[in-house]
Amino acid sequence: QKEVEQDPGPLSVPEGAIVSLNCTYSNSAFQYFMWYRQYSRKGPELLMYTYSSGNKEDGRFTAQVDKSSKYISLFIRDSQPSDSATYLCANGMFSGGYNKLIFGAGTRLAVHP
Amino acid sequence: DVKVTQSSRYLVKRTGEKVFLECVQDMDHENMFWYRQDPGLGLRLIYFSYDVKMKEKGDIPEGYSVSREKKERFSLILESASTNQTSMYLCASRTPTGGQPQHFGDGTRLSIL
């Protein structure tokens, strides 16, 4: 079992839809949680990060963490074609003296006009 | 803004060649990382470096080595390239404070023929 799992998609939605991207993990030692967005032929860029269970909002994006069920979500409101990208969840912990980050394989999102 | 620059966007090499991938960051970050990204597998850590002249193996170091002679530069070396090393290679850097995120370059797509 992979430590961090994501549905690869692709997920195709119409412009304006609410998008829900999900991630599950198996290791309860993870202490912080990040979402990266990766456009085609580009490197991942940080979208959001949080250290605790609950919701964190930033504009049209909301990250939700449920540590009890080891479940992480990213919600995108009023989705735009410019949101079309691959979304990677990344979980972090302090291990062996450094901050270890484990990535999911990513979910590909397509928002069509 | 953090800038992580990878010297080549696309590279084609032959099996058995020694291959050098270069990465430079401009934010004086102590930590630097090399990942490879393959479809369905996500990002896998090859090597990382806490600071100048320091290096640690990641999850898949076999067939690779690294060099960190200056703080801003981290090189990945494929000692004798093989076809199974065809992949997207991503470099990242970060400050070591707490759970700070990693900042990525745009990647080098390496093909070994």
Coordinates of N, CA and C in Angstrom, one line a residue:
Chain A
Q1 N 0.8 -1.2 0.0 CA 0.0 0.0 0.0 C 0.9 1.2 0.0
K2 N 0.6 2.2 -0.9 CA 1.3 3.4 -0.9 C 1.0 4.2 0.3
E3 N 2.0 5.0 0.7 CA 1.7 5.9 1.9 C 0.7 7.0 1.7
V4 N 0.7 7.5 0.5 CA -0.2 8.5 0.1 C -0.9 8.2 -1.2
E5 N -2.2 8.1 -1.3 CA -2.9 7.7 -2.5 C -3.9 8.7 -3.0
Q6 N -3.9 8.9 -4.3 CA -4.8 9.8 -5.0 C -5.4 9.0 -6.2
D7 N -6.7 9.4 -6.5 CA -7.3 8.9 -7.7 C -6.6 9.7 -8.9
P8 N -6.1 9.0 -9.9 CA -5.3 9.7 -10.9 C -6.2 10.5 -11.9
G9 N -7.5 10.2 -11.9 CA -8.4 10.9 -12.8 C -8.2 10.3 -14.2
P10 N -8.5 11.1 -15.3 CA -8.7 12.5 -15.2 C -10.1 12.9 -14.7
L11 N -10.2 14.0 -14.1 CA -11.5 14.5 -13.7 C -11.9 15.7 -14.6
S12 N -13.0 15.6 -15.3 CA -13.4 16.6 -16.2 C -14.7 17.3 -15.7
V13 N -14.7 18.6 -15.6 CA -15.8 19.4 -15.1 C -16.0 20.6 -15.9
P14 N -17.3 21.1 -15.9 CA -17.5 22.4 -16.6 C -17.1 23.6 -15.8
E15 N -16.8 24.6 -16.5 CA -16.4 25.9 -15.8 C -17.5 26.3 -14.8
G16 N -17.0 26.7 -13.7 CA -18.0 27.2 -12.6 C -18.3 26.1 -11.6
A17 N -18.0 24.9 -11.9 CA -18.3 23.7 -11.0 C -17.5 23.8 -9.7
I18 N -18.0 23.1 -8.7 CA -17.2 22.9 -7.5 C -16.4 21.6 -7.7
V19 N -15.1 21.7 -7.4 CA -14.3 20.5 -7.6 C -13.8 20.0 -6.3
S20 N -13.9 18.7 -6.1 CA -13.4 18.0 -4.9 C -12.3 17.0 -5.3
L21 N -11.1 17.3 -4.8 CA -9.9 16.4 -5.0 C -9.5 15.8 -3.7
N22 N -9.3 14.5 -3.7 CA -9.1 13.7 -2.4 C -7.8 12.9 -2.4
C23 N -7.4 12.7 -1.1 CA -6.1 12.0 -0.9 C -6.3 11.3 0.4
T24 N -5.8 10.0 0.4 CA -5.8 9.2 1.7 C -4.4 8.9 2.0
Y25 N -4.1 8.7 3.3 CA -2.8 8.3 3.7 C -2.9 7.2 4.8
S26 N -1.8 6.5 5.0 CA -1.8 5.4 5.9 C -0.9 5.6 7.1
N27 N 0.0 6.6 7.1 CA 0.9 6.8 8.2 C 0.4 7.9 9.1
S28 N 0.1 7.5 10.3 CA -0.4 8.5 11.3 C 0.7 9.5 11.8
A29 N 1.9 9.3 11.4 CA 3.0 10.1 11.8 C 3.1 11.4 11.0
F30 N 2.3 11.5 9.9 CA 2.4 12.8 9.1 C 1.9 13.9 10.0
Q31 N 2.6 15.0 9.9 CA 2.3 16.2 10.7 C 1.8 17.4 10.0
Y32 N 2.1 17.5 8.7 CA 1.7 18.6 7.9 C 1.3 18.2 6.5
F33 N 0.5 19.0 5.9 CA -0.2 18.5 4.6 C -0.2 19.6 3.6
M34 N 0.2 19.3 2.4 CA 0.3 20.3 1.4 C -0.4 19.9 0.1
W35 N -0.8 20.9 -0.7 CA -1.3 20.6 -2.0 C -0.4 21.4 -3.0
Y36 N 0.0 20.7 -4.0 CA 0.8 21.4 -5.1 C 0.0 21.3 -6.4
R37 N 0.1 22.3 -7.2 CA -0.5 22.3 -8.5 C 0.7 22.2 -9.5
Q38 N 0.5 21.4 -10.6 CA 1.5 21.2 -11.6 C 0.9 21.3 -13.0
Y39 N 1.2 22.4 -13.7 CA 0.8 22.6 -15.0 C 1.7 21.7 -15.9
S40 N 1.1 21.4 -17.1 CA 1.9 20.6 -18.1 C 3.2 21.2 -18.4
R41 N 4.3 20.4 -18.3 CA 5.6 20.8 -18.7 C 6.2 21.8 -17.7
K42 N 5.7 21.9 -16.5 CA 6.2 22.8 -15.5 C 6.4 22.0 -14.2
G43 N 7.2 22.6 -13.2 CA 7.3 21.9 -11.9 C 6.1 22.2 -11.0
P44 N 6.0 21.4 -10.0 CA 4.9 21.6 -9.0 C 5.1 23.0 -8.3
E45 N 4.0 23.7 -8.0 CA 4.0 24.9 -7.3 C 3.1 24.7 -6.1
L46 N 3.5 25.3 -4.9 CA 2.7 25.1 -3.7 C 1.4 25.9 -3.8
L47 N 0.3 25.2 -3.5 CA -1.0 25.9 -3.5 C -1.4 26.2 -2.1
M48 N -1.4 25.2 -1.2 CA -1.8 25.4 0.2 C -1.1 24.4 1.1
Y49 N -0.9 24.8 2.4 CA -0.4 23.8 3.3 C -1.1 24.1 4.7
T50 N -1.2 23.0 5.5 CA -1.8 23.1 6.8 C -1.2 22.1 7.7
Y51 N -1.2 22.4 9.0 CA -0.6 21.6 10.0 C -1.6 20.8 10.9
S52 N -2.9 21.1 10.7 CA -3.8 20.6 11.7 C -5.1 20.1 11.0
S53 N -5.9 19.3 11.7 CA -7.2 18.9 11.2 C -8.1 20.2 11.1
G54 N -9.0 20.1 10.2 CA -9.9 21.2 10.0 C -9.8 21.8 8.6
N55 N -10.4 23.0 8.4 CA -10.4 23.6 7.1 C -9.4 24.8 7.1
K56 N -8.9 25.0 5.9 CA -8.1 26.2 5.6 C -8.5 26.8 4.3
E57 N -8.9 28.1 4.3 CA -9.4 28.7 3.0 C -8.4 29.7 2.5
D58 N -8.3 29.7 1.1 CA -7.5 30.8 0.5 C -8.2 31.1 -0.9
G59 N -8.9 32.1 -0.9 CA -9.6 32.5 -2.1 C -10.6 31.4 -2.5
R60 N -10.5 30.9 -3.7 CA -11.4 29.9 -4.2 C -11.1 28.5 -3.7
F61 N -10.0 28.3 -3.0 CA -9.5 27.0 -2.6 C -9.7 26.8 -1.1
T62 N -10.1 25.6 -0.7 CA -10.2 25.2 0.7 C -9.6 23.8 0.8
A63 N -8.6 23.7 1.8 CA -8.0 22.5 2.1 C -8.7 22.0 3.4
Q64 N -9.0 20.7 3.4 CA -9.6 20.0 4.5 C -8.8 18.8 4.9
V65 N -8.5 18.7 6.2 CA -7.8 17.6 6.7 C -8.6 16.9 7.9
D66 N -8.7 15.6 7.8 CA -9.3 14.8 8.8 C -8.3 13.8 9.2
K67 N -7.6 14.1 10.3 CA -6.5 13.1 10.8 C -7.1 11.8 11.3
S68 N -8.3 11.9 11.8 CA -8.9 10.6 12.4 C -9.1 9.6 11.3
S69 N -9.5 10.1 10.2 CA -9.8 9.1 9.1 C -8.7 9.1 8.0
K70 N -7.6 9.9 8.3 CA -6.5 10.0 7.3 C -6.9 10.4 5.9
Y71 N -7.7 11.4 5.9 CA -8.3 11.8 4.6 C -8.1 13.3 4.4
I72 N -7.7 13.7 3.2 CA -7.4 15.1 2.9 C -8.2 15.5 1.6
S73 N -8.7 16.7 1.6 CA -9.5 17.1 0.4 C -9.0 18.5 0.0
L74 N -9.1 18.8 -1.2 CA -9.0 20.1 -1.7 C -10.2 20.5 -2.5
F75 N -10.9 21.6 -2.2 CA -12.1 22.0 -2.9 C -11.7 23.3 -3.7
I76 N -12.2 23.3 -4.9 CA -12.0 24.5 -5.7 C -13.4 25.0 -6.1
R77 N -13.7 26.2 -5.7 CA -15.0 26.8 -6.0 C -14.9 27.6 -7.3
D78 N -16.0 27.7 -8.0 CA -16.1 28.4 -9.3 C -14.9 28.1 -10.2
S79 N -14.7 26.9 -10.5 CA -13.5 26.4 -11.2 C -13.4 27.1 -12.6
Q80 N -12.2 27.4 -13.0 CA -11.9 28.1 -14.2 C -11.0 27.2 -15.1
P81 N -11.0 27.4 -16.4 CA -10.1 26.6 -17.3 C -8.7 26.7 -16.9
S82 N -8.3 27.8 -16.3 CA -6.9 28.0 -15.8 C -6.6 27.1 -14.6
D83 N -7.6 26.4 -14.0 CA -7.3 25.5 -13.0 C -7.0 24.1 -13.5
S84 N -7.1 23.9 -14.8 CA -6.7 22.6 -15.4 C -5.2 22.3 -15.2
A85 N -5.0 21.3 -14.5 CA -3.6 20.9 -14.1 C -3.7 19.6 -13.3
T86 N -2.5 19.1 -12.9 CA -2.4 18.0 -12.0 C -2.2 18.5 -10.6
Y87 N -3.0 17.9 -9.7 CA -2.9 18.3 -8.3 C -2.3 17.2 -7.4
L88 N -1.2 17.6 -6.7 CA -0.5 16.6 -5.9 C -0.7 16.9 -4.5
C89 N -1.1 15.9 -3.7 CA -1.1 16.1 -2.3 C 0.3 15.6 -1.8
A90 N 0.8 16.2 -0.7 CA 2.1 15.9 -0.2 C 2.0 16.0 1.3
N91 N 2.4 14.9 2.0 CA 2.3 14.8 3.4 C 3.7 14.8 4.0
G92 N 3.9 15.6 5.1 CA 5.2 15.7 5.7 C 5.3 15.3 7.1
M93 N 6.5 14.9 7.5 CA 6.8 14.5 8.9 C 8.3 14.8 9.1
F94 N 8.6 14.9 10.4 CA 10.0 15.0 10.8 C 10.6 13.6 11.0
S95 N 11.6 13.2 10.2 CA 12.0 11.8 10.2 C 13.5 11.8 10.1
G96 N 14.2 11.2 11.0 CA 15.7 11.1 10.9 C 16.4 12.4 10.8
G97 N 15.8 13.5 11.4 CA 16.5 14.8 11.5 C 16.1 15.7 10.3
Y98 N 15.3 15.2 9.4 CA 14.9 16.2 8.4 C 13.4 16.0 8.1
N99 N 12.9 17.0 7.4 CA 11.5 17.0 7.0 C 11.2 16.2 5.8
K100 N 10.6 15.0 6.0 CA 10.4 14.1 4.9 C 9.0 14.5 4.3
L101 N 8.9 14.5 2.9 CA 7.7 14.9 2.2 C 7.4 13.7 1.3
I102 N 6.2 13.1 1.5 CA 5.7 12.0 0.6 C 4.6 12.5 -0.3
F103 N 4.8 12.3 -1.6 CA 3.8 12.8 -2.6 C 2.9 11.7 -3.0
G104 N 1.6 12.1 -3.3 CA 0.7 11.2 -4.0 C 1.1 11.3 -5.5
A105 N 0.5 10.4 -6.3 CA 0.8 10.4 -7.7 C 0.1 11.5 -8.5
G106 N -0.9 12.2 -7.9 CA -1.5 13.3 -8.5 C -2.9 13.0 -9.2
T107 N -3.8 13.9 -9.2 CA -5.0 13.8 -9.9 C -5.1 14.9 -11.0
R108 N -5.3 14.4 -12.2 CA -5.4 15.4 -13.3 C -6.8 15.9 -13.5
L109 N -6.9 17.3 -13.5 CA -8.2 18.0 -13.6 C -8.2 18.7 -14.9
A110 N -9.4 18.6 -15.6 CA -9.6 19.4 -16.8 C -10.9 20.2 -16.6
V111 N -10.9 21.5 -16.7 CA -12.0 22.4 -16.6 C -12.3 22.9 -18.0
H112 N -13.5 22.5 -18.5 CA -13.8 23.0 -19.9 C -14.8 24.1 -19.9
P113 N -14.6 25.1 -20.8 CA -15.5 26.2 -20.9 C -16.9 25.9 -21.2
Chain B
D1 N 10.4 36.1 -5.0 CA 10.0 34.7 -5.3 C 11.3 33.8 -5.4
V2 N 11.1 32.6 -4.9 CA 12.1 31.6 -5.0 C 12.3 31.2 -6.5
K3 N 13.6 31.1 -6.9 CA 13.8 30.6 -8.3 C 14.7 29.4 -8.2
V4 N 14.2 28.3 -8.8 CA 15.0 27.1 -8.9 C 15.1 26.8 -10.4
T5 N 16.3 26.8 -10.8 CA 16.6 26.7 -12.3 C 17.3 25.4 -12.6
Q6 N 16.7 24.6 -13.5 CA 17.4 23.4 -13.9 C 17.9 23.7 -15.3
S7 N 19.2 23.2 -15.5 CA 19.9 23.7 -16.7 C 19.4 23.3 -18.0
S8 N 18.7 22.1 -18.1 CA 18.2 21.6 -19.4 C 16.7 21.3 -19.2
R9 N 15.9 21.6 -20.2 CA 14.5 21.2 -20.1 C 14.3 19.8 -20.7
Y10 N 15.1 19.5 -21.8 CA 15.0 18.2 -22.4 C 16.5 17.7 -22.7
L11 N 16.6 16.4 -22.5 CA 18.0 15.9 -22.7 C 17.8 14.5 -23.3
V12 N 18.6 14.1 -24.3 CA 18.6 12.8 -24.8 C 20.0 12.3 -24.8
K13 N 20.2 11.1 -24.1 CA 21.5 10.5 -24.0 C 21.4 9.0 -24.3
R14 N 22.6 8.4 -24.4 CA 22.7 7.0 -24.8 C 23.0 6.1 -23.6
T15 N 22.6 4.9 -23.6 CA 22.9 4.0 -22.5 C 24.4 3.9 -22.3
G16 N 24.8 3.9 -21.0 CA 26.2 3.8 -20.7 C 26.9 5.1 -20.5
E17 N 26.3 6.2 -21.0 CA 26.9 7.5 -20.8 C 26.8 8.0 -19.4
K18 N 27.7 8.9 -19.0 CA 27.6 9.5 -17.7 C 26.9 10.8 -17.9
V19 N 25.8 11.0 -17.1 CA 24.9 12.2 -17.4 C 24.9 13.1 -16.2
F20 N 25.0 14.4 -16.4 CA 25.0 15.4 -15.3 C 23.7 16.3 -15.5
L21 N 23.0 16.4 -14.4 CA 21.8 17.3 -14.3 C 22.1 18.3 -13.3
E22 N 22.0 19.6 -13.7 CA 22.4 20.7 -12.8 C 21.1 21.5 -12.3
C23 N 21.2 21.9 -11.1 CA 20.2 22.7 -10.5 C 20.8 23.8 -9.7
V24 N 20.2 25.0 -9.8 CA 20.7 26.2 -9.1 C 19.5 26.9 -8.5
Q25 N 19.6 27.3 -7.2 CA 18.6 28.1 -6.5 C 19.2 29.4 -6.0
D26 N 18.3 30.4 -6.0 CA 18.8 31.8 -5.7 C 18.3 32.3 -4.3
M27 N 17.8 31.4 -3.4 CA 17.3 31.9 -2.2 C 18.1 31.5 -1.0
D28 N 19.3 31.0 -1.2 CA 20.2 30.7 -0.1 C 19.6 29.6 0.8
H29 N 18.9 28.7 0.2 CA 18.3 27.6 0.9 C 19.4 26.5 1.3
E30 N 19.3 26.0 2.5 CA 20.2 25.0 2.9 C 19.9 23.6 2.3
N31 N 18.6 23.3 2.3 CA 18.2 22.0 1.8 C 17.9 21.9 0.3
M32 N 18.4 20.9 -0.4 CA 18.1 20.7 -1.8 C 17.8 19.2 -2.0
F33 N 17.0 19.0 -3.0 CA 16.4 17.6 -3.3 C 16.4 17.3 -4.8
W34 N 16.6 16.0 -5.1 CA 16.4 15.5 -6.4 C 15.3 14.4 -6.4
Y35 N 14.3 14.6 -7.3 CA 13.2 13.6 -7.4 C 13.2 13.2 -8.9
R36 N 12.6 12.0 -9.1 CA 12.1 11.6 -10.4 C 10.6 11.5 -10.3
Q37 N 10.0 11.8 -11.5 CA 8.5 11.7 -11.5 C 8.1 10.9 -12.7
D38 N 7.4 9.8 -12.4 CA 6.9 8.8 -13.4 C 5.4 8.7 -13.3
P39 N 4.7 8.5 -14.4 CA 3.3 8.3 -14.4 C 2.8 7.2 -13.5
G40 N 1.9 7.6 -12.6 CA 1.3 6.6 -11.7 C 2.1 6.4 -10.4
L41 N 3.4 6.9 -10.4 CA 4.2 6.6 -9.3 C 4.5 7.9 -8.5
G42 N 4.1 9.1 -9.1 CA 4.4 10.3 -8.4 C 5.8 10.7 -8.3
L43 N 6.2 11.5 -7.3 CA 7.5 12.0 -7.1 C 8.2 11.0 -6.1
R44 N 9.4 10.6 -6.5 CA 10.2 9.7 -5.6 C 11.5 10.3 -5.4
L45 N 11.9 10.4 -4.1 CA 13.1 11.1 -3.7 C 14.4 10.2 -4.0
I46 N 15.3 10.8 -4.8 CA 16.5 10.1 -5.1 C 17.6 10.4 -4.1
Y47 N 17.9 11.7 -3.9 CA 18.9 12.1 -3.0 C 18.5 13.5 -2.4
F48 N 19.0 13.8 -1.3 CA 18.9 15.2 -0.8 C 20.1 15.6 -0.1
S49 N 20.2 16.9 0.2 CA 21.4 17.5 0.8 C 20.9 18.5 1.9
Y50 N 21.4 18.3 3.1 CA 21.1 19.3 4.2 C 21.8 20.6 3.9
D51 N 23.0 20.6 3.4 CA 23.9 21.8 3.3 C 25.0 21.4 2.4
V52 N 25.9 22.4 2.2 CA 27.1 22.2 1.3 C 27.9 21.0 1.7
K53 N 28.2 20.2 0.8 CA 29.1 19.0 0.9 C 28.4 17.9 1.7
M54 N 27.1 18.0 2.0 CA 26.4 17.0 2.7 C 25.4 16.4 1.8
K55 N 25.2 15.1 1.9 CA 24.2 14.4 1.1 C 23.7 13.2 1.8
E56 N 22.5 12.8 1.5 CA 21.8 11.7 2.1 C 21.0 10.9 1.0
K57 N 21.0 9.6 1.1 CA 20.2 8.8 0.1 C 18.7 9.0 0.4
G58 N 18.0 9.1 -0.7 CA 16.5 9.1 -0.6 C 16.0 7.6 -0.7
D59 N 14.9 7.5 -1.3 CA 14.2 6.2 -1.5 C 14.7 5.4 -2.6
I60 N 15.2 6.0 -3.7 CA 15.7 5.3 -4.9 C 17.0 5.8 -5.3
P61 N 18.1 5.6 -4.6 CA 19.4 6.2 -4.9 C 20.2 5.3 -5.9
E62 N 19.8 4.1 -6.1 CA 20.6 3.2 -6.9 C 20.8 3.7 -8.4
G63 N 22.1 3.8 -8.8 CA 22.4 4.2 -10.1 C 22.6 5.7 -10.2
Y64 N 22.5 6.4 -9.1 CA 22.7 7.9 -9.1 C 23.7 8.3 -8.0
S65 N 24.3 9.4 -8.2 CA 25.1 10.1 -7.2 C 24.8 11.6 -7.3
V66 N 25.3 12.3 -6.3 CA 25.1 13.8 -6.3 C 26.3 14.5 -5.8
S67 N 26.3 15.8 -6.1 CA 27.4 16.7 -5.7 C 26.9 18.0 -5.3
R68 N 27.4 18.5 -4.1 CA 26.9 19.8 -3.6 C 28.2 20.6 -3.1
E69 N 28.9 21.2 -4.0 CA 30.1 21.9 -3.7 C 29.9 23.4 -3.3
K70 N 28.8 23.9 -3.8 CA 28.4 25.3 -3.4 C 26.9 25.2 -3.0
K71 N 26.6 26.2 -2.1 CA 25.2 26.1 -1.5 C 24.1 26.2 -2.5
E72 N 24.3 27.0 -3.6 CA 23.3 27.3 -4.5 C 23.1 26.2 -5.6
R73 N 24.1 25.3 -5.6 CA 24.1 24.3 -6.8 C 24.1 22.9 -6.3
F74 N 23.2 22.1 -6.9 CA 23.1 20.6 -6.5 C 23.0 19.9 -7.8
S75 N 24.0 19.0 -8.0 CA 24.0 18.2 -9.3 C 23.7 16.8 -9.1
L76 N 22.9 16.2 -10.0 CA 22.6 14.8 -10.0 C 23.4 14.1 -11.1
I77 N 24.0 13.0 -10.8 CA 24.9 12.3 -11.8 C 24.3 10.9 -12.0
L78 N 24.1 10.6 -13.2 CA 23.8 9.2 -13.6 C 25.1 8.6 -14.0
E79 N 25.6 7.6 -13.2 CA 27.0 7.1 -13.4 C 27.1 6.4 -14.8
S80 N 26.1 5.6 -15.1 CA 26.1 4.9 -16.4 C 24.6 4.7 -16.8
A81 N 24.2 5.6 -17.6 CA 22.8 5.7 -17.9 C 22.2 4.5 -18.4
S82 N 20.9 4.2 -18.0 CA 20.2 3.0 -18.5 C 18.8 3.4 -18.9
T83 N 18.2 2.6 -19.8 CA 16.9 3.0 -20.3 C 15.8 3.2 -19.2
N84 N 16.0 2.5 -18.1 CA 15.0 2.6 -17.0 C 15.2 3.9 -16.2
Q85 N 16.1 4.7 -16.6 CA 16.3 6.0 -16.0 C 15.7 7.1 -16.8
T86 N 15.0 6.8 -17.9 CA 14.2 7.7 -18.7 C 13.1 8.2 -17.8
S87 N 13.0 9.5 -17.6 CA 12.1 10.0 -16.6 C 12.1 11.6 -16.6
M88 N 11.2 12.2 -15.9 CA 11.2 13.6 -15.6 C 12.0 13.7 -14.2
Y89 N 13.0 14.6 -14.2 CA 13.8 14.8 -13.0 C 13.5 16.2 -12.5
L90 N 13.1 16.3 -11.2 CA 12.8 17.6 -10.6 C 13.7 17.9 -9.4
C91 N 14.2 19.1 -9.4 CA 15.0 19.6 -8.3 C 14.2 20.5 -7.4
A92 N 14.4 20.5 -6.1 CA 13.7 21.4 -5.2 C 14.6 21.9 -4.1
S93 N 14.2 23.0 -3.5 CA 15.0 23.6 -2.4 C 14.1 24.1 -1.4
R94 N 14.6 24.3 -0.1 CA 13.7 24.8 0.9 C 14.6 25.3 2.1
T95 N 14.1 26.1 2.9 CA 14.8 26.5 4.1 C 14.4 25.4 5.1
P96 N 15.3 25.0 6.0 CA 15.1 23.9 6.9 C 14.1 24.2 8.1
T97 N 13.7 25.4 8.2 CA 12.9 25.8 9.4 C 11.5 25.0 9.3
G98 N 11.2 24.3 10.4 CA 9.9 23.7 10.6 C 9.4 22.9 9.4
G99 N 8.1 23.1 9.1 CA 7.6 22.3 7.9 C 7.5 23.2 6.7
Q100 N 8.5 23.9 6.4 CA 8.5 24.8 5.2 C 8.4 24.0 3.9
P101 N 7.7 24.5 2.9 CA 7.5 23.8 1.7 C 8.7 23.8 0.8
Q102 N 8.7 22.8 -0.1 CA 9.8 22.7 -1.1 C 9.4 23.5 -2.3
H103 N 10.4 24.2 -2.9 CA 10.1 25.0 -4.2 C 10.8 24.2 -5.3
F104 N 10.1 24.0 -6.4 CA 10.6 23.2 -7.5 C 11.0 24.0 -8.7
G105 N 12.0 23.4 -9.4 CA 12.3 23.8 -10.8 C 11.3 23.2 -11.7
D106 N 11.4 23.6 -13.0 CA 10.5 23.1 -14.0 C 10.8 21.7 -14.6
G107 N 11.9 21.1 -14.1 CA 12.2 19.7 -14.5 C 13.0 19.6 -15.7
T108 N 13.7 18.4 -15.8 CA 14.4 18.0 -17.0 C 13.8 16.7 -17.4
R109 N 13.4 16.7 -18.7 CA 12.8 15.4 -19.2 C 14.0 14.7 -19.9
L110 N 14.4 13.6 -19.3 CA 15.6 12.9 -19.8 C 15.2 11.6 -20.5
S111 N 15.7 11.4 -21.7 CA 15.4 10.2 -22.4 C 16.8 9.5 -22.6
I112 N 16.8 8.2 -22.3 CA 18.0 7.4 -22.5 C 17.7 6.4 -23.6
L113 N 18.4 6.4 -24.6 CA 18.2 5.6 -25.8 C 19.1 4.4 -25.8

